[in-house]
C-alpha positions as CSV (number, residue, x, y, z in Angstrom):
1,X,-4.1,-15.3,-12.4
2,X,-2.7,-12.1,-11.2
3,X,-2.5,-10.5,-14.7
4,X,-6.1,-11.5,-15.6
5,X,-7.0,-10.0,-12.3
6,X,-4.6,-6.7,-13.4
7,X,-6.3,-6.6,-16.6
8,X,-9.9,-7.0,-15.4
9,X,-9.0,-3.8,-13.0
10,X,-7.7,-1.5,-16.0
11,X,-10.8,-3.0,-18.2
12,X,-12.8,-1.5,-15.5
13,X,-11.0,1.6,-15.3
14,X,-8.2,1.1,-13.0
15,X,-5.1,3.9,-14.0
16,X,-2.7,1.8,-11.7
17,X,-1.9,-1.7,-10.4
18,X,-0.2,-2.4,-7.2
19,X,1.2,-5.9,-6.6
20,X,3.5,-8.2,-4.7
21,X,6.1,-10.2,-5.6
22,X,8.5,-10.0,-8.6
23,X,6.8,-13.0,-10.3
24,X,3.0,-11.2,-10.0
25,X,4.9,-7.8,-11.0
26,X,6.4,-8.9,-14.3
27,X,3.1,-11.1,-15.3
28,X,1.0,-7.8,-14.7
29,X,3.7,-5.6,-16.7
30,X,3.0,-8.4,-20.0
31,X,-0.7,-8.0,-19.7
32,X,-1.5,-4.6,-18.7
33,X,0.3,-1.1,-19.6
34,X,-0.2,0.9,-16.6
35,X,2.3,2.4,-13.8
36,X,2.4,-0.7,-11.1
37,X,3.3,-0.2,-7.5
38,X,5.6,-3.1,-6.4
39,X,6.2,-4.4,-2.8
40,X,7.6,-8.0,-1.9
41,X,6.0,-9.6,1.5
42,X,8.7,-11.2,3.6
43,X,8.5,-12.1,7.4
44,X,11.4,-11.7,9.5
45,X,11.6,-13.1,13.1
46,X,13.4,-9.7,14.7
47,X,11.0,-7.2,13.3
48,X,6.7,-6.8,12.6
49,X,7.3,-5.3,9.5
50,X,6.9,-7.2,6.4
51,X,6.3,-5.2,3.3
52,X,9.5,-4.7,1.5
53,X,11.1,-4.6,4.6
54,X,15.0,-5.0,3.6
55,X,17.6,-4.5,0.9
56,X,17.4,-7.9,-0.4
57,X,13.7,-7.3,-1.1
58,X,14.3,-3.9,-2.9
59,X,17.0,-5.6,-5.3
60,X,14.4,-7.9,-5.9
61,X,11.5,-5.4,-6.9
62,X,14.3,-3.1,-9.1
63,X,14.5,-6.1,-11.6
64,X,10.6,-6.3,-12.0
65,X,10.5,-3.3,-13.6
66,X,7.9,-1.5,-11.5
67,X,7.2,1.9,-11.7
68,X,7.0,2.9,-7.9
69,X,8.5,0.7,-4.7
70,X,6.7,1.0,-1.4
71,X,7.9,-0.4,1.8
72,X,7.1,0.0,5.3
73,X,7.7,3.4,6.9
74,X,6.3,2.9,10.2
75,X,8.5,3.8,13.3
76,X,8.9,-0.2,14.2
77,X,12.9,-1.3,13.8
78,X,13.0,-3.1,10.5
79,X,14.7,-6.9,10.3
80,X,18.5,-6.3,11.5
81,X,18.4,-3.0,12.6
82,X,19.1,-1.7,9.3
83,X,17.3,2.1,8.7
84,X,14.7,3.2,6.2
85,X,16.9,6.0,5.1
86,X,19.3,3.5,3.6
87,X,16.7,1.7,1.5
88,X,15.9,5.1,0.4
89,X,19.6,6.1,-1.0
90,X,19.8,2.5,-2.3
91,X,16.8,2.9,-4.9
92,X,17.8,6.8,-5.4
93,X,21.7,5.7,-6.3
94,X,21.3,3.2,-7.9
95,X,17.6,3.8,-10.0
96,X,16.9,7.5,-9.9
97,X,13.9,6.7,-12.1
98,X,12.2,4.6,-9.9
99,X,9.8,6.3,-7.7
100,X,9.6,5.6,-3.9
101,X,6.0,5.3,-1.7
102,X,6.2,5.0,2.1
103,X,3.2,2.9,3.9
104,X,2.3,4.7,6.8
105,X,0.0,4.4,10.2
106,X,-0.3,7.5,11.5
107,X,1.0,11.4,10.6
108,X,4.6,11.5,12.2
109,X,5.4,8.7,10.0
110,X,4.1,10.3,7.1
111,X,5.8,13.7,8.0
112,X,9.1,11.8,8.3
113,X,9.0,9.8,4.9
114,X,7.4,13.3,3.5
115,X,10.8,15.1,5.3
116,X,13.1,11.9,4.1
117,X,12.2,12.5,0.2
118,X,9.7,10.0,-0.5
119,X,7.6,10.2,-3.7
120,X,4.4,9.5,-2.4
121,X,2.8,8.7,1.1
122,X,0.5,6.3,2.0
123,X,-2.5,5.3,4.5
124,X,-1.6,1.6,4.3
125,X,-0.7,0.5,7.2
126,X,-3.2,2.6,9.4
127,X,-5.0,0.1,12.1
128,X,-2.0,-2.5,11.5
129,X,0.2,-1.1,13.5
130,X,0.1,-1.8,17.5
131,X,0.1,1.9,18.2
132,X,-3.1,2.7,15.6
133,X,-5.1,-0.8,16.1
134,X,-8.5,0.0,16.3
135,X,-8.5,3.3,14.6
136,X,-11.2,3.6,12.1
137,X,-10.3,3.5,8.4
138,X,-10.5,5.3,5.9
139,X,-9.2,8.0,8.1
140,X,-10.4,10.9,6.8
141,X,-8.9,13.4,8.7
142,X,-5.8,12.1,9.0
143,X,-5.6,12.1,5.2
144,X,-7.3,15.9,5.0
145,X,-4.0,16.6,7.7
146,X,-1.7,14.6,5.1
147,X,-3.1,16.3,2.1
148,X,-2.9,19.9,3.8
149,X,0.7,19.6,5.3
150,X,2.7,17.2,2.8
151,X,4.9,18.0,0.0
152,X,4.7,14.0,-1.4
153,X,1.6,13.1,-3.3
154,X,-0.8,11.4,-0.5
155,X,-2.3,8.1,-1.6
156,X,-5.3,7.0,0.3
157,X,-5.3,3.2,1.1
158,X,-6.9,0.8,3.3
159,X,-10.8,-0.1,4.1
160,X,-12.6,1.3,1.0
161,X,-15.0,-1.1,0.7
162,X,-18.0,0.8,-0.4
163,X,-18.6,3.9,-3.5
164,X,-19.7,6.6,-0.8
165,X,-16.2,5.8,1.6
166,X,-14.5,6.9,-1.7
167,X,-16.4,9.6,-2.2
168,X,-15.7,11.2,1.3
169,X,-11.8,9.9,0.6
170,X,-12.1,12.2,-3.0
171,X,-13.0,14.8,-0.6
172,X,-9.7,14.6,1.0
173,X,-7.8,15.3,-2.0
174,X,-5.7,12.3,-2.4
175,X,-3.3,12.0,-5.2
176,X,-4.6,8.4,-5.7
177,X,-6.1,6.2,-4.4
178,X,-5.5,2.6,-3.5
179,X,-8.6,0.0,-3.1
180,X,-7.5,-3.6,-2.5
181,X,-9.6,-6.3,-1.0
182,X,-13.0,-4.9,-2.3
183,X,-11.8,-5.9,-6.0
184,X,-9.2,-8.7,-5.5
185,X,-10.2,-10.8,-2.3
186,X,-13.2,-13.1,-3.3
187,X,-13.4,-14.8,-0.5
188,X,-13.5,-11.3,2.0
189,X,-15.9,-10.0,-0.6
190,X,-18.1,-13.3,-0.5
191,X,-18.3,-13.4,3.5
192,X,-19.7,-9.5,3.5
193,X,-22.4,-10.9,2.0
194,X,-22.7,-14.1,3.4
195,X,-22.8,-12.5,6.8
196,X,-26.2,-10.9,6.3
197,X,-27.4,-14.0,6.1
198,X,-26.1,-15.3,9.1
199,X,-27.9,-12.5,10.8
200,X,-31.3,-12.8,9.3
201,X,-32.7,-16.2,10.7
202,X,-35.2,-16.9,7.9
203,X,-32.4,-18.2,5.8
């Protein structure tokens, strides 16, 4: 299902896929010939973070053959104590090719990863983290800060649901951008519209 969904996005004009789990990773690499940004999902009982958020998980992703890895960069301790910057010389030791993207929720932690050697730098995780809930997304001026300041490539990610949100995230000057739910949830795209007619009584 995932590669007809990867293909249907690069049909549409998609230049980039970005997936999770090695299985999903290495169906999209069969049906679709475009740079794919792996991650692996695993919960952990000592830590909040769960995307790519230890070593086993990064083996894991450097035998699907993915172009870029991202894993959480946020500031919250990681499953074991175990630091970022040692998932970072893992993938640069031992796959120098492989290209590194860090999914942050506010600027410090995009200044660190930026500072740490990361490839690229993400929005992601803005409004998921304790410390940012609530905070409007896209962010636009915390990607014009990211996009001003940053020597990684910014990719904007997280709440574009709509053409003219894009359009002000273009403004920005991302790098890339990442849009999710609004072309792969159904069921999140099916209750936007199904809530306007919970609202208007005459249906």
């Amino acid at each position: 299902m995932m590669g007809h969904f990867a293909r249907a996005a690069v049909l549409g004009g998609a230049c980039g896929i970005r997936a999770n789990y090695v299985s999903d990773i290495k169906e999209i690499k069969e049906q679709v010939d475009v740079p794919v940004i792996g991650i692996i999902k695993a919960e952990y009982e000592d830590s909040e973070i769960y995307i790519t958020p230890t070593l086993k998980e990064v083996k894991e992703l450097l035998t699907a053959g993915c172009e870029v890895i991202a894993m959480d960069a946020t500031q919250r301790k990681r499953p074991g104590g175990v630091e970022l910057s040692e998932l970072v010389d893992y993938i640069r030791k031992n796959s120098p090719n492989t290209e590194i993207m860090a999914d942050c929720s506010d600027y410090e932690e995009a200044k660190a990863a930026d500072e740490m050697g990361f490839d690229y730098v993400g929005t992601t995780l803005r409004s998921y983290t304790p410390y940012t809930a609530g905070a409007a997304i896209p962010d636009y001026e915390l990607l014009k800060k990211m996009t001003s300041t940053l020597r990684a490539k910014v990719i904007a990610e997280g709440g574009i649901w709509e053409t003219g949100q894009l359009e002000k995230v273009l403004e920005c000057n991302p790098y890339a951008v990442v849009i999710g739910s609004a072309i792969t949830r159904p069921m999140d795209i099916t209750k936007r519209f199904a809530g306007v007619f919970e609202k208007n009584n005459n249906f």
